[in-house]
mmCIF file of C-alpha atoms in Angstrom:
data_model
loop_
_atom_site.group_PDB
_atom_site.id
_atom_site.type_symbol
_atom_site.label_atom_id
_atom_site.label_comp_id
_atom_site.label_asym_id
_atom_site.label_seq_id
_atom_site.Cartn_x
_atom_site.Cartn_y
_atom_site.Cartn_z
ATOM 1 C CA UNK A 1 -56.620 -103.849 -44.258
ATOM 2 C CA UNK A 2 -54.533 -101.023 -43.227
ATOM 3 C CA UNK A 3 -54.220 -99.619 -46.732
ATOM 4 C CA UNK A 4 -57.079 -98.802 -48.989
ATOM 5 C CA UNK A 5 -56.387 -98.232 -53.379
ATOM 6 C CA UNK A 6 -58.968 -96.545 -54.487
ATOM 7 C CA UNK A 7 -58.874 -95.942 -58.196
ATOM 8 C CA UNK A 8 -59.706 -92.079 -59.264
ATOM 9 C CA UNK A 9 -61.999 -91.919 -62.217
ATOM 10 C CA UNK A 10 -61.799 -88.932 -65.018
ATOM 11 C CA UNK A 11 -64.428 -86.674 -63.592
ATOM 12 C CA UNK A 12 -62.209 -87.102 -60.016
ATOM 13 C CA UNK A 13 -58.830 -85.944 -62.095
ATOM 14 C CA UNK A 14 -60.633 -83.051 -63.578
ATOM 15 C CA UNK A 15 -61.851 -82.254 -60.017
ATOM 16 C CA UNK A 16 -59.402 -82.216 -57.995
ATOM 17 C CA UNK A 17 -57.503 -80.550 -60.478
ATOM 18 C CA UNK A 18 -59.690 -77.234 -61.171
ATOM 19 C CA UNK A 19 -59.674 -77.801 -56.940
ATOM 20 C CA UNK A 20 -55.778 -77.420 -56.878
ATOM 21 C CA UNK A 21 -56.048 -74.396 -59.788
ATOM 22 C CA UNK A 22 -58.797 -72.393 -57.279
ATOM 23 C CA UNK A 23 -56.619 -73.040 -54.163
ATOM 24 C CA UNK A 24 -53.319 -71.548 -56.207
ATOM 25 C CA UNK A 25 -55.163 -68.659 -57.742
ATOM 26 C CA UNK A 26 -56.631 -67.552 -54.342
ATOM 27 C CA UNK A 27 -52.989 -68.148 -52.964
ATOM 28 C CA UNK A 28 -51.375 -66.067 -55.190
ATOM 29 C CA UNK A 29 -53.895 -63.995 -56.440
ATOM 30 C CA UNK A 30 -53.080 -59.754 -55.442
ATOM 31 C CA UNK A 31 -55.400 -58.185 -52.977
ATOM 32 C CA UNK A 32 -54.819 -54.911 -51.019
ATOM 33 C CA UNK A 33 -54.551 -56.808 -47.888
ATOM 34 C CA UNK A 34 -52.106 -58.719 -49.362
ATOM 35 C CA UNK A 35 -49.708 -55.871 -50.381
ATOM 36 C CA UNK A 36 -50.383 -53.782 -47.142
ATOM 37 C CA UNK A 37 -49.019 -56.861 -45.274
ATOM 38 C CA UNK A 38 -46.071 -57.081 -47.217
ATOM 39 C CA UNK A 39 -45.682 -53.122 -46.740
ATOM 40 C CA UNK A 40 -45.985 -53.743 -42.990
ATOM 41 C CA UNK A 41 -44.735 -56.620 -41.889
ATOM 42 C CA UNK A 42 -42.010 -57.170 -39.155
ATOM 43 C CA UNK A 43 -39.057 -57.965 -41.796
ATOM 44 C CA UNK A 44 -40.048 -54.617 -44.061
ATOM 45 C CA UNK A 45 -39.982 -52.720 -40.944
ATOM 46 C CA UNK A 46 -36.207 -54.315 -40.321
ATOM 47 C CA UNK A 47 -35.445 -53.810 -43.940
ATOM 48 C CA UNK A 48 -36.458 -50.392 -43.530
ATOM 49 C CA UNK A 49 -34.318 -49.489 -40.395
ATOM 50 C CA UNK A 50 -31.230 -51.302 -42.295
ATOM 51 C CA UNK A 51 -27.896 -49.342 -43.245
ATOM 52 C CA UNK A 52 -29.056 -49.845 -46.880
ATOM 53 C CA UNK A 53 -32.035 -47.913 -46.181
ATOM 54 C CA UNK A 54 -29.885 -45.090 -44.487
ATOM 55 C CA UNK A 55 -27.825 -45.088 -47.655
ATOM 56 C CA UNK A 56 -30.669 -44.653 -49.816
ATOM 57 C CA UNK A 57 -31.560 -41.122 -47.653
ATOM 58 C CA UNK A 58 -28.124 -40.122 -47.915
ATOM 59 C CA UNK A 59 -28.351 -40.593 -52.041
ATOM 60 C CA UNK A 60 -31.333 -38.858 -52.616
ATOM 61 C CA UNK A 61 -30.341 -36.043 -50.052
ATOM 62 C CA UNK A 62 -27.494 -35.639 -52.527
ATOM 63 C CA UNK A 63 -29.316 -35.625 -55.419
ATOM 64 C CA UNK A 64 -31.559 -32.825 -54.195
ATOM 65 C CA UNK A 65 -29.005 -31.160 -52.704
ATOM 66 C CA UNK A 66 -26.294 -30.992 -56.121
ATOM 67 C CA UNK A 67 -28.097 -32.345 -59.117
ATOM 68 C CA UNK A 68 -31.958 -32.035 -59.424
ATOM 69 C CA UNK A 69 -31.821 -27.789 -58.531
ATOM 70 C CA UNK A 70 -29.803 -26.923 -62.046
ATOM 71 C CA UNK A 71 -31.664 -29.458 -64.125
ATOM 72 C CA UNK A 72 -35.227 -28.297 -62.753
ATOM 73 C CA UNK A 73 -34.661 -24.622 -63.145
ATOM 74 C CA UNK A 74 -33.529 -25.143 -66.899
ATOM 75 C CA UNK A 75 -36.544 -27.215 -67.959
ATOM 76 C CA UNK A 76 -38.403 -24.955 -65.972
ATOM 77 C CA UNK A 77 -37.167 -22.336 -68.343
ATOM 78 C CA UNK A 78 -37.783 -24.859 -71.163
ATOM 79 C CA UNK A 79 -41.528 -25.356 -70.448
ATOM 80 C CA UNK A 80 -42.830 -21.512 -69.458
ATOM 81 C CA UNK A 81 -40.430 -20.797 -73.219
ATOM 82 C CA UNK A 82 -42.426 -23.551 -74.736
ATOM 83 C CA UNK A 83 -45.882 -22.918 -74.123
ATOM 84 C CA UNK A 84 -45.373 -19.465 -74.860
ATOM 85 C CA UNK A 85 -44.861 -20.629 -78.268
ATOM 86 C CA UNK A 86 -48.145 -22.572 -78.485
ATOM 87 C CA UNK A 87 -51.566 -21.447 -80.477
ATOM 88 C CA UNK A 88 -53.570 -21.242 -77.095
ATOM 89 C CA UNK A 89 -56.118 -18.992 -78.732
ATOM 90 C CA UNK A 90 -57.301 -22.246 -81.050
ATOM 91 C CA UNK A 91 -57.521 -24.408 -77.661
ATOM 92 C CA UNK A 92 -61.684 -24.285 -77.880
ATOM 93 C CA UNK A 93 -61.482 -25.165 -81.578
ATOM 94 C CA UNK A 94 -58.759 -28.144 -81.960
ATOM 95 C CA UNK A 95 -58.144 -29.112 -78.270
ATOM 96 C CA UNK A 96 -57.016 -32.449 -79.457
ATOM 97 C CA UNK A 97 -54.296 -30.914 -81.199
ATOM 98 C CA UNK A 98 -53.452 -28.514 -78.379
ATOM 99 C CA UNK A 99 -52.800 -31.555 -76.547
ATOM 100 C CA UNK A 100 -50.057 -33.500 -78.720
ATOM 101 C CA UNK A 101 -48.740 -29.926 -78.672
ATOM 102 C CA UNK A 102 -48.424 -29.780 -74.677
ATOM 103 C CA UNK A 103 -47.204 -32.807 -75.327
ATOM 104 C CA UNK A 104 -44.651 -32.315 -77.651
ATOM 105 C CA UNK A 105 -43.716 -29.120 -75.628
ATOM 106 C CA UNK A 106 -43.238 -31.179 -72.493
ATOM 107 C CA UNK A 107 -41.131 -33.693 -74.360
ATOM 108 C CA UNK A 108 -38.230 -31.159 -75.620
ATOM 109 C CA UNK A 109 -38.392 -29.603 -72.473
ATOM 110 C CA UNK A 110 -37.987 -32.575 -70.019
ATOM 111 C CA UNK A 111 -35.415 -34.068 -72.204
ATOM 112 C CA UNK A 112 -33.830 -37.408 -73.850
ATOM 113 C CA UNK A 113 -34.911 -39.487 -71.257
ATOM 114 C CA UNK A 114 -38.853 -38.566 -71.554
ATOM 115 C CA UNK A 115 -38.306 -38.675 -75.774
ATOM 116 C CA UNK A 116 -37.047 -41.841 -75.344
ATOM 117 C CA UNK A 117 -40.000 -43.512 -73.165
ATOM 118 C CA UNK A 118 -42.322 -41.889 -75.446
ATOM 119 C CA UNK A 119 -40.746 -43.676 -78.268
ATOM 120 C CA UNK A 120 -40.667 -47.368 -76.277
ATOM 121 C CA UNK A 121 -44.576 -46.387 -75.439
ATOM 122 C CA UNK A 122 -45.552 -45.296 -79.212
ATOM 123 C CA UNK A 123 -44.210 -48.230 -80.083
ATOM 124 C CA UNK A 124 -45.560 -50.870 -77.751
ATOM 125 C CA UNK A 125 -49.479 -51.173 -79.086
ATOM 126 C CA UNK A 126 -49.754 -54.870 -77.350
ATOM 127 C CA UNK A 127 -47.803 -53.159 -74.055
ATOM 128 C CA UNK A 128 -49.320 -50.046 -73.575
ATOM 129 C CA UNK A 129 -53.195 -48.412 -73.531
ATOM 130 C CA UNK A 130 -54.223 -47.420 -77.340
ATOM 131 C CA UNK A 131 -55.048 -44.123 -76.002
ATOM 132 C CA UNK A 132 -51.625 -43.767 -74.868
ATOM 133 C CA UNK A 133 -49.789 -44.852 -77.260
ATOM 134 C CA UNK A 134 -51.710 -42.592 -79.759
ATOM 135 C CA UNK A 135 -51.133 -39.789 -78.024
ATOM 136 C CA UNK A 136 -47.380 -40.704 -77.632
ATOM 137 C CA UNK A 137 -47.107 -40.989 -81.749
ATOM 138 C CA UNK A 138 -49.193 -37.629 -82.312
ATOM 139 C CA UNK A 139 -47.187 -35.875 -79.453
ATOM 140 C CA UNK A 140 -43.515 -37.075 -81.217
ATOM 141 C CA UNK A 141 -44.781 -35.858 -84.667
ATOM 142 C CA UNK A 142 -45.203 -32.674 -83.117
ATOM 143 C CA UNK A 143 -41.718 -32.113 -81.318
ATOM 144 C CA UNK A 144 -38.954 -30.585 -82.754
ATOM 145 C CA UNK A 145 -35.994 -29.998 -80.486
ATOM 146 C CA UNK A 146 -34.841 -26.294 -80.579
ATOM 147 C CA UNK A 147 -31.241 -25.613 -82.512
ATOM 148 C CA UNK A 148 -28.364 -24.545 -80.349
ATOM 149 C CA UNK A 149 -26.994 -21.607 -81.568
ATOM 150 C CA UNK A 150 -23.711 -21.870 -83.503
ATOM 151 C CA UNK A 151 -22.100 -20.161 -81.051
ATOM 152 C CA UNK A 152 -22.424 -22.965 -78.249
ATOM 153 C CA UNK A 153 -21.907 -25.115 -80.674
ATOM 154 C CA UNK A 154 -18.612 -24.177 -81.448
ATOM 155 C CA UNK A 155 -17.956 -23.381 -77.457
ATOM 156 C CA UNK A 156 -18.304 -27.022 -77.146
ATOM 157 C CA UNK A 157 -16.110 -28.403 -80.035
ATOM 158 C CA UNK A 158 -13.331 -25.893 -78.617
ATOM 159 C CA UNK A 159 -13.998 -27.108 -75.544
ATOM 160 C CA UNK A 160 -14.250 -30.637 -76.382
ATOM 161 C CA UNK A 161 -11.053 -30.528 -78.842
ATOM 162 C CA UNK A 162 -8.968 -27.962 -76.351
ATOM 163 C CA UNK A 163 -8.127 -25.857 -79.142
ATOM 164 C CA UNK A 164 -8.415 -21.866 -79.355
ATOM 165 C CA UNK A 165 -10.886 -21.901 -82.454
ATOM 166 C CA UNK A 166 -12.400 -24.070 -84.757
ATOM 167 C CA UNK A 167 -10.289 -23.057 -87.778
ATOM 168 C CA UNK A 168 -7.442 -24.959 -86.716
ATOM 169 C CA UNK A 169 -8.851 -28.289 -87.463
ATOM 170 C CA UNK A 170 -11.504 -27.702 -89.754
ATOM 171 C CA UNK A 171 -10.919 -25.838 -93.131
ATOM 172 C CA UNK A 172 -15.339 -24.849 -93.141
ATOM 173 C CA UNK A 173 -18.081 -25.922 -90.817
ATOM 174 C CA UNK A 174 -21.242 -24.952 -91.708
ATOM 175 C CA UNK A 175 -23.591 -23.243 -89.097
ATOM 176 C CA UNK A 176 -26.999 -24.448 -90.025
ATOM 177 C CA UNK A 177 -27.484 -28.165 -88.569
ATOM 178 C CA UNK A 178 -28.134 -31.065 -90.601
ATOM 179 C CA UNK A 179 -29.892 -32.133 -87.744
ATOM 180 C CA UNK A 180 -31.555 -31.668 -84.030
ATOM 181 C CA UNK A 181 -32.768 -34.364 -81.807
ATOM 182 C CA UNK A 182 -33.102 -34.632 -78.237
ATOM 183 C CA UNK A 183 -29.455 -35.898 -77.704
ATOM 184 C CA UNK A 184 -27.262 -34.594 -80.160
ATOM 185 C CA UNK A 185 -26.976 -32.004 -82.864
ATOM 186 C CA UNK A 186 -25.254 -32.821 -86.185
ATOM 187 C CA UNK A 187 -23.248 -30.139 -88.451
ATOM 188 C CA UNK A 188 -20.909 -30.471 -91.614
ATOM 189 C CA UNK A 189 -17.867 -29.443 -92.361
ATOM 190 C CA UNK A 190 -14.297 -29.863 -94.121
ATOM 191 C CA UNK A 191 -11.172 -30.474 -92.268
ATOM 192 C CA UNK A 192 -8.249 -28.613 -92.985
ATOM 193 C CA UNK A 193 -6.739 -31.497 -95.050
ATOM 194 C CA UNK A 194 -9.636 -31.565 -97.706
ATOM 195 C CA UNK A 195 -12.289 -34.441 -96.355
ATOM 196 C CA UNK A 196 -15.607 -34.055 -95.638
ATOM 197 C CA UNK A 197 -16.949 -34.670 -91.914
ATOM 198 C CA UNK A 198 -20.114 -34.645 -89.723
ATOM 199 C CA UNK A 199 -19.718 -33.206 -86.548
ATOM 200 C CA UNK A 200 -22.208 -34.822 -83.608
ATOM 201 C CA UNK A 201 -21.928 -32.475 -80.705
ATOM 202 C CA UNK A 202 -24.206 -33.549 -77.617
ATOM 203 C CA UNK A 203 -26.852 -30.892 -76.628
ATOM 204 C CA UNK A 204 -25.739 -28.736 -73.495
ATOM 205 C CA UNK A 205 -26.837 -30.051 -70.433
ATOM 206 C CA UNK A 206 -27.971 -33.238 -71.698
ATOM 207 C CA UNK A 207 -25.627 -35.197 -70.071
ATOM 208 C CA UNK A 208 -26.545 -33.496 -66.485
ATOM 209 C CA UNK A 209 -30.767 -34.391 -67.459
ATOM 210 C CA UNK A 210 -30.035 -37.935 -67.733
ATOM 211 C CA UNK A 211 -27.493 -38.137 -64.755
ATOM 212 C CA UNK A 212 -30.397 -37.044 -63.036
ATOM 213 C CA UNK A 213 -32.818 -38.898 -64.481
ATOM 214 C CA UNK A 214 -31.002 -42.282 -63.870
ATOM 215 C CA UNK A 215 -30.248 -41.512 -60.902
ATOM 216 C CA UNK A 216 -33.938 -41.258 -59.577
ATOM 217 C CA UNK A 217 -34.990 -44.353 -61.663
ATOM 218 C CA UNK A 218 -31.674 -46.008 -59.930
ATOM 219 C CA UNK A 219 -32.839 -44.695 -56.250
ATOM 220 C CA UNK A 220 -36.920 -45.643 -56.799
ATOM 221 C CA UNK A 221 -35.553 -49.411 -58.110
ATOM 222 C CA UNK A 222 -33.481 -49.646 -54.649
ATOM 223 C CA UNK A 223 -36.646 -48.162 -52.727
ATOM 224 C CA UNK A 224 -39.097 -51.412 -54.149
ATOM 225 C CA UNK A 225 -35.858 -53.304 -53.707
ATOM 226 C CA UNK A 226 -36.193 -52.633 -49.563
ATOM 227 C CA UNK A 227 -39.902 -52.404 -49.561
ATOM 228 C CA UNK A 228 -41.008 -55.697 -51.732
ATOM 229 C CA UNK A 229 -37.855 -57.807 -51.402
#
């Protein structure tokens, strides 16, 4: 007749299913051609020439132009003081070492956002290379964000508190830090009514670092946004 049932048998299933799993891997499978036409094609060109495109310019023209100047020149400073610091006469004997040091160097320099990658990395063995992730453990052990001197340090609480000097709120606060990280810098002290206190006071200019630094991760996003979308 006009209509033909035909049964399948096992070995035809299996078939025509590994068929259907070869067709779908070469559809979606990743291939330079592949990406170049996406790059290329008609609608990324008219993404491209759209007013969202235009804004993106005008962000990162701003960015340059305001933000990223200050916060390169001080981490400029940070590195060139940094390396100074380093053993670079033991480079031909431990160069491994030398390296986490770099590392570490690099770290305190570029700021909270970089520690705090490092940290996601170090701990992400089934994410990230084992030869990255090693060196992002050995390069944490070795940094040790610099102390502000006391003397910022109690600029800021003045500043942050509006008050003329510190010895209107607190009765003692003690100038070597309990702590240093890449954020924040932690002190003790007494208030004026008896109690014992910590005092967190963010590091200068770390708040400008990761305004920048968000900023650029924030303008790349939108860029693959207009280019893959």
């Amino acid at each position: 007749g006009m209509l033909d049932v035909l049964p399948l048998s096992p070995m035809s299933n299996s078939r025509a299913d590994a068929d259907l799993t070869t067709t779908t891997r070469a559809n979606v499978s990743i291939t330079p051609w592949r990406v170049l036409s996406v790059l290329f094609s008609v609608d990324t060109a008219r993404r491209i020439a759209s007013e969202e495109s235009r804004d993106i310019v005008r962000c990162v023209w701003m960015l340059l132009r305001h933000d990223v100047p200050p916060v390169a020149v001080a981490r400029a400073r940070d590195v060139y003081t940094g390396m100074r610091g380093l053993d670079w006469r033991g480079a031909m004997w431990a160069p491994r070492t030398l390296a986490s040091a770099m590392t570490g160097v690099l770290l305190d320099s570029l700021g909270a956002s970089f520690v705090k990658l490092s940290q996601v990395i170090a701990h992400s063995p089934m994410v990230a290379p084992a030869v990255l992730v090693r060196t992002c453990k050995s390069s944490l052990a070795q940094c040790s964000a610099p102390v502000v001197p006391y003397d910022e340090v109690e600029s800021l609480i003045c500043d942050q508190l509006q008050i003329e000097s510190v010895e209107e709120v607190f009765q003692s606060l003690e100038r070597a830090p309990l702590a240093s990280a890449s954020i924040a810098q932690v002190h003790g002290g007494t208030l004026r009514d008896g109690r014992r206190v910590v005092v967190k006071v963010v590091r200068p200019g770390v708040r400008e670092r990761l305004t920048v630094d968000l900023g650029v991760l924030w303008l790349l996003a939108r860029v693959a946004d207009v280019l893959m979308a």
